[in-house]
Amino acid sequence: MTAVQLKTGIDWLTQELSDVIRLFLGDVTISDAPGDMRIDHAHSEKNGEWIEYVSDGTFGFARHVAPTDDALEAKRRIKRAAKNCLFELMRTRFRFSPPWGSLTGIRPTRLIYEAMEQGQSLDEAVNRLTDEFFVSPEKAHLLKDIVTMQQGCIDPPEDTFDLYIHIPFCVSRCAYCSFASLTVGKGALLEPYTQAVIKELKASAEMMNVLGLRIRAGYVGGGTPTAIKCEQLERILACAMELFPGAVEWTVEAGRPDTIDREKLSMLKRMRVERISVNPQSFSDETLKRIGRAHSAEDTLRAYALAREMDFHHINMDLIAALPGEGVSEFRDTLGKVNELRPESVTVHSLAIKRSSRPHEQLTVAGDSHNQANAEGADEMITLARTLLTGAGYRPYYLYRQKYMAGNLENVGYALPGYQCLYNIGNMEETQRVLAVGAGAITKWLFKRERRIERAANLRNVEEYIQRVDEMAERKRGVIFAYAPSEGRSALD
Ligand code: SF4
């Protein structure tokens, strides 16, 4: 494996600069020990300006930064300048330019919102991405479309939160899965889990009542929520809806088509859940078998037809680009079928091969260089998805990037106008508080005025979660009530 020697006098920059190196070189070893390549970063001050300089012995790039006394802002300016210098160096040396430029964060829309808050127009903010951060015009345009679709949904009312409930069970495990999820097995944990979730919901409702907050959107994800018994899911939903009435949107990720039947759909209808997911991932049976999905394309069509027959008005479909063994033609076929079905929203993921998932091992063991070799293919598939879906009237409305993603690409949510999922936007853009319940669920409490998010993570292990559910509620309470009113601030600051 290639080894890169990285020298910087600023410790906290090491990770940031390493992320830029990996945009070009993939999963390389980076340390301050001698390696195949050496990169030096230096921070200095001259004539009242800060100077960031990055060199590899052959090329060198510098940026001048206006100093500031604001510690956070200083860090931001130094980080951006140093990363941009390094990006210029790497693209000069390796003669290619990754599409997201020097941006390595998971929420690139944030830079647009930041610039708009400083008084720039949307067009000016988008141009800044290409001029300052080397983002390709295509990606900058994608972000512009997303920000446009988010208008009216991005700022939730001050006195609201969104609720997330995690159901960590699936009927079988997909090969690429890196989520906190167990197979249902004989179902011994289902009832204790249902009871624990209900207990946590009740404790959480008390906190929201003290704060006078009301629910905006509810989301039940997994795992596969419909993998548990119908009556258990109904009890969870009934409890949540009674404790948190008045949500303008409820989503249940039905997800795997092999868990969807008339009984469960009737229950969801009865509970007034209008948004559900029926996720094909691919319409190729060979691919589904290869990735261990344990359902067929026919199952997806059947589940979708049943949901339509039962009058569900918002169905989302998840697809994955760059699945093992799939090329552009298989993905084109899947997109064509989705466009024929015309769900109200479509989420296109790029296969993120994380170290914890089986394909990473399997594909490496099998000598299949899928991860890197398919990167260009993944890029083409993502572009194809955009062309075909926007051609059919869908618009991108949220996006996030992930580490280890094939081709360093992105996940994009598309929707027909008017069908943007509020929960997805609030959660992805971090503009809404998320109260989360269930094993592995993470409460993200937004202190809006301070622009700060505090997290309370529940235990991922289902048995431990069940045993220690009271402690989960306490963790949440600790974060949400972090500020005593006597300090002049509250949990709503
Ligand atoms: S359905 Fe989703 S959560 Fe369940 S095993 Fe497959 S990828 Fe993992």
Coordinates of C-alpha atoms and ligand atoms in Angstrom, one line a residue, residues 170 172-174 176-179 181 222-224 256 293, ligand 1:
C170 CA -34.4 -7.6 9.3
S172 CA -32.1 -11.7 6.6
R173 CA -28.9 -9.8 6.3
C174 CA -27.9 -8.1 3.0
Y176 CA -23.4 -4.9 2.0
C177 CA -25.2 -4.0 5.3
S178 CA -23.3 -1.8 7.7
F179 CA -26.4 -0.7 9.8
S181 CA -29.5 -4.6 12.4
G222 CA -34.3 0.3 10.4
G223 CA -33.4 -2.3 9.9
T224 CA -36.7 -3.1 8.4
R256 CA -37.7 -5.0 2.0
R293 CA -31.3 -9.5 -0.5
Ligands
SF4_1 S1 -32.5 -4.5 4.7 FE1 -31.2 -2.7 5.1 S2 -30.8 -2.9 7.3 FE2 -31.6 -4.9 6.7 S3 -29.9 -6.2 6.3 FE3 -30.5 -5.2 4.3 S4 -29.2 -3.3 4.2 FE4 -29.1 -4.1 6.3

